[in-house]
CSV table of C-alpha atoms in Angstrom, one decimal:
chain,number,residue,atom,x,y,z
S,284,MET,CA,32.4,-4.7,-9.1
S,285,SER,CA,30.8,-1.3,-9.2
S,286,HIS,CA,28.0,-0.6,-6.8
S,287,GLN,CA,24.7,0.4,-8.5
S,288,PRO,CA,22.5,2.8,-6.6
S,289,PRO,CA,18.9,1.8,-5.8
S,290,PRO,CA,16.7,2.5,-8.9
S,291,PHE,CA,13.6,3.4,-7.0
S,292,GLU,CA,12.4,5.8,-4.2
S,293,ILE,CA,9.7,3.8,-2.5
S,294,HIS,CA,6.8,5.3,-0.5
S,295,VAL,CA,4.7,3.2,1.8
S,296,HIS,CA,1.4,4.7,3.2
S,297,GLY,CA,-1.3,3.2,5.3
S,298,ASP,CA,-3.1,3.3,8.6
S,299,ILE,CA,-3.8,-0.1,10.3
S,300,HIS,CA,-5.9,-0.5,13.5
S,301,LEU,CA,-4.3,-3.2,15.6
S,302,ARG,CA,-5.8,-5.5,18.3
S,303,ASP,CA,-5.9,-4.0,21.8
S,304,ASP,CA,-3.6,-6.7,23.1
S,305,VAL,CA,-0.8,-6.0,20.6
S,306,ASP,CA,2.4,-4.5,22.0
S,307,TYR,CA,5.4,-2.8,20.4
S,308,ASN,CA,7.5,-6.0,20.2
S,309,GLN,CA,4.8,-7.7,18.2
S,310,ILE,CA,4.7,-4.8,15.8
S,311,GLN,CA,8.4,-4.8,15.4
S,312,GLU,CA,8.4,-8.5,14.6
S,313,ALA,CA,5.6,-8.1,12.1
S,314,LEU,CA,7.4,-5.3,10.3
S,315,LYS,CA,10.8,-6.9,10.5
S,316,PRO,CA,10.9,-7.5,6.7
S,317,LEU,CA,10.7,-3.7,6.2
S,318,TRP,CA,13.2,-2.5,8.7
S,319,ALA,CA,15.6,-5.4,7.8
S,320,TYR,CA,15.3,-4.4,4.1
S,321,ALA,CA,16.2,-0.9,5.1
S,322,GLY,CA,19.4,-2.2,6.7
S,323,ALA,CA,18.4,-1.2,10.2
S,324,ARG,CA,18.8,-3.2,13.4
S,325,SER,CA,15.4,-2.4,14.8
S,326,LEU,CA,12.1,-0.8,13.9
S,327,ILE,CA,13.1,2.3,15.9
S,328,ASP,CA,16.2,2.8,13.8
S,329,ALA,CA,14.3,2.4,10.5
S,330,ALA,CA,11.1,4.3,11.5
S,331,PRO,CA,12.2,7.8,10.3
S,332,SER,CA,11.4,8.5,6.7
S,333,ALA,CA,13.9,9.8,4.1
S,334,TYR,CA,11.9,13.0,4.1
S,335,GLU,CA,11.6,15.0,7.3
S,336,ASP,CA,8.1,16.2,6.6
S,337,GLU,CA,6.8,12.6,6.6
S,338,PRO,CA,6.1,11.0,10.0
S,339,GLY,CA,7.7,7.7,9.0
S,340,ILE,CA,6.5,4.6,10.8
S,341,ARG,CA,4.8,5.2,14.2
S,342,PHE,CA,2.4,3.6,16.6
S,343,ASP,CA,-0.3,5.4,18.6
S,344,PRO,CA,-0.9,3.2,21.6
S,345,LYS,CA,-4.0,5.1,22.7
S,346,GLN,CA,-5.8,4.4,19.4
S,347,HIS,CA,-3.9,1.2,18.7
S,348,LEU,CA,-3.1,2.6,15.3
S,349,LEU,CA,-0.1,1.9,13.2
S,350,GLN,CA,0.6,4.7,10.8
S,351,MET,CA,3.0,4.5,7.9
S,352,CYS,CA,4.0,7.4,5.7
S,353,TRP,CA,7.5,6.2,5.0
S,354,THR,CA,10.0,6.7,2.1
S,355,LEU,CA,13.2,4.7,1.5
S,356,GLU,CA,15.3,3.7,-1.5
S,357,GLY,CA,15.2,0.2,-2.9
S,358,ASP,CA,14.7,-2.1,-5.8
S,359,GLU,CA,11.9,-4.4,-7.2
S,360,ASP,CA,12.7,-6.9,-4.5
S,361,PHE,CA,11.0,-4.6,-2.0
S,362,ARG,CA,7.7,-6.3,-3.2
S,363,LEU,CA,8.8,-9.4,-1.4
S,364,ALA,CA,9.5,-7.5,1.8
S,365,ILE,CA,6.1,-5.7,1.8
S,366,ASP,CA,4.3,-9.0,1.1
S,367,GLU,CA,6.0,-10.6,4.1
S,368,ALA,CA,5.2,-7.6,6.3
S,369,CYS,CA,1.6,-7.8,5.3
S,370,MET,CA,1.4,-11.5,6.3
S,371,GLY,CA,2.8,-10.4,9.7
S,372,LEU,CA,0.3,-7.6,10.0
S,373,ASN,CA,-2.6,-10.0,9.3
S,374,ASP,CA,-1.8,-11.6,12.6
S,375,ILE,CA,-2.1,-8.4,14.7
S,376,ALA,CA,-4.6,-6.3,12.7
S,377,ALA,CA,-8.0,-5.6,14.2
S,378,THR,CA,-9.7,-4.6,11.0
S,379,GLY,CA,-9.0,-4.7,7.3
S,380,ALA,CA,-6.8,-1.9,5.9
S,381,ALA,CA,-5.1,-0.9,2.6
S,382,ILE,CA,-1.5,-0.1,2.2
S,383,GLU,CA,-0.3,2.0,-0.8
S,384,VAL,CA,3.2,1.3,-2.2
S,385,SER,CA,4.5,3.7,-4.8
S,386,PHE,CA,7.7,3.2,-6.8
S,387,TYR,CA,9.4,6.3,-8.2
S,388,ASP,CA,12.1,6.0,-10.8
S,389,ILE,CA,15.0,7.9,-9.4
S,390,GLU,CA,17.0,7.8,-12.6
S,391,PHE,CA,14.2,9.3,-14.6
S,392,ASP,CA,14.0,12.3,-12.1
S,393,GLU,CA,17.7,13.0,-12.7
S,394,GLU,CA,17.5,12.7,-16.5
S,395,GLU,CA,17.4,16.2,-18.0
S,396,ASP,CA,18.7,15.7,-21.5
S,397,GLY,CA,17.3,12.2,-22.2
S,398,ASP,CA,14.8,10.9,-24.7
S,399,PRO,CA,11.7,13.1,-24.4
S,400,ASP,CA,9.5,10.1,-25.3
S,401,ALA,CA,11.0,7.9,-22.5
S,402,GLU,CA,8.6,7.0,-19.7
S,403,ALA,CA,9.5,6.6,-16.0
S,404,ARG,CA,9.4,3.1,-14.5
S,405,ASP,CA,7.0,4.3,-11.8
S,406,ASP,CA,4.6,1.8,-10.4
S,407,PHE,CA,1.9,1.7,-7.9
S,408,VAL,CA,0.4,-1.3,-6.0
S,409,MET,CA,-2.2,-1.7,-3.3
S,410,CYS,CA,-1.7,-4.3,-0.5
S,411,PHE,CA,-4.4,-5.3,1.8
S,412,VAL,CA,-4.2,-6.6,5.4
S,413,GLY,CA,-6.8,-7.9,7.9
S,414,PRO,CA,-7.5,-10.4,10.5
S,415,THR,CA,-9.7,-12.5,8.1
S,416,PRO,CA,-10.2,-12.8,4.3
S,417,ALA,CA,-13.7,-11.2,4.8
S,418,ALA,CA,-12.2,-8.1,6.5
S,419,ILE,CA,-9.8,-7.7,3.6
S,420,MET,CA,-12.5,-8.1,1.0
S,421,GLN,CA,-14.6,-5.5,2.8
S,422,VAL,CA,-11.8,-2.9,2.4
S,423,GLN,CA,-11.4,-3.8,-1.3
S,424,ARG,CA,-15.2,-3.6,-1.8
S,425,ASP,CA,-15.4,-0.2,0.0
S,426,MET,CA,-12.6,1.3,-2.1
S,427,LEU,CA,-14.0,0.0,-5.3
S,428,VAL,CA,-17.5,1.4,-4.5
S,429,GLN,CA,-16.0,4.8,-3.6
S,430,ASP,CA,-14.0,4.9,-6.9
S,431,VAL,CA,-16.9,3.8,-9.1
S,432,VAL,CA,-19.4,6.2,-7.5
S,433,HIS,CA,-16.9,9.1,-7.8
S,434,LEU,CA,-16.4,8.3,-11.5
S,435,MET,CA,-20.1,7.9,-12.3
S,436,GLU,CA,-21.2,11.0,-10.3
S,437,ARG,CA,-19.7,13.0,-13.2
S,438,HIS,CA,-22.6,11.8,-15.3
S,439,PHE,CA,-25.3,10.6,-12.9
S,440,ASP,CA,-26.9,11.7,-9.7
S,441,ALA,CA,-25.8,9.7,-6.6
S,442,SER,CA,-29.4,8.5,-6.1
S,443,GLU,CA,-29.3,6.7,-9.4
S,444,LEU,CA,-26.3,4.6,-8.6
S,445,GLY,CA,-27.9,2.1,-6.2
S,446,ASP,CA,-27.9,-0.7,-8.8
S,447,VAL,CA,-24.2,-0.1,-9.6
S,448,VAL,CA,-23.3,-0.5,-5.9
S,449,ALA,CA,-25.5,-3.6,-5.6
S,450,ALA,CA,-23.7,-5.1,-8.6
S,451,VAL,CA,-20.3,-4.5,-7.0
S,452,ASP,CA,-21.7,-6.1,-3.8
S,453,ARG,CA,-22.8,-9.2,-5.8
S,454,LEU,CA,-19.3,-9.5,-7.3
S,455,PHE,CA,-17.6,-9.5,-3.9
S,456,THR,CA,-20.3,-11.8,-2.5
S,457,ASP,CA,-19.5,-14.3,-5.3
S,458,ARG,CA,-15.8,-13.9,-4.7
S,459,PHE,CA,-16.2,-14.6,-1.0
S,460,ASP,CA,-18.4,-17.6,-1.6
S,461,ALA,CA,-15.7,-19.0,-4.0
S,462,LEU,CA,-13.0,-18.2,-1.4
S,463,VAL,CA,-14.9,-20.2,1.3
S,464,SER,CA,-15.2,-23.1,-1.1
S,465,SER,CA,-11.6,-23.1,-2.1
S,466,MET,CA,-10.0,-21.7,1.1
S,467,GLN,CA,-7.7,-19.7,-1.1
S,468,LEU,CA,-7.5,-15.9,-1.1
S,469,GLY,CA,-6.8,-14.4,-4.5
S,470,LYS,CA,-4.0,-11.8,-4.8
S,471,PRO,CA,-4.6,-8.6,-6.8
S,472,PRO,CA,-2.5,-8.4,-10.0
S,473,ARG,CA,0.7,-6.4,-9.9
S,474,GLY,CA,0.2,-2.7,-10.4
S,475,SER,CA,-3.6,-2.9,-9.8
S,476,GLY,CA,-5.4,-0.6,-7.5
S,477,PRO,CA,-8.2,2.0,-7.2
S,478,THR,CA,-6.0,4.7,-8.6
S,479,GLY,CA,-4.6,2.7,-11.5
S,480,GLY,CA,-1.3,1.0,-12.1
S,481,HIS,CA,1.7,1.5,-14.4
S,482,GLY,CA,1.4,3.8,-17.4
S,483,GLY,CA,-0.2,7.1,-18.0
S,484,PRO,CA,1.0,10.5,-16.7
S,485,ARG,CA,3.5,10.3,-13.9
S,486,LYS,CA,1.9,10.7,-10.5
S,487,PRO,CA,3.5,13.2,-8.1
S,488,ARG,CA,5.0,12.0,-4.9
S,489,HIS,CA,2.2,12.0,-2.4
S,490,LEU,CA,3.0,13.4,1.1
S,491,HIS,CA,0.2,12.8,3.5
């Protein structure tokens, strides 16, 4: 059986503030789905990124900050690994945070004489972590408000957008009330996020 190379280059980016009592062993356990997916035996082994100019996965103990700017190769099944890692991070996070996951089609990059109308299979998803559903929703709300205001400031003065922000707040208040009633946190649809999902012009790899 011939071995097929991974079809995607995957970039994971996010900063997560952790509880003061969290130690490195807890971080390693929470991120085990990621370093195990990369074929490593520990977080230390997997922490370096595929690109030298990216910091990879690192922990600042003074700020209790987990920083991820990490690239690896993989397949669609990486979605399961990041979902499991997010569940682990929920248990050690101090505040809500967003994690960007970008999938870049390796084969499309290498294709020079292919169909000019072909589109890359690039995709982009946002994952959210936090100690409580309310903390996660606060991050989602803040990102949405930022994006909506940025878009509408092209046509309106910022001072005119108070009603728009209030409407967004009401939507999230209603969602949180429904969550409390059902005790189930909704998951964003695949490919959704403040910067859009699949389709449209190909986004460049983002090095932070």
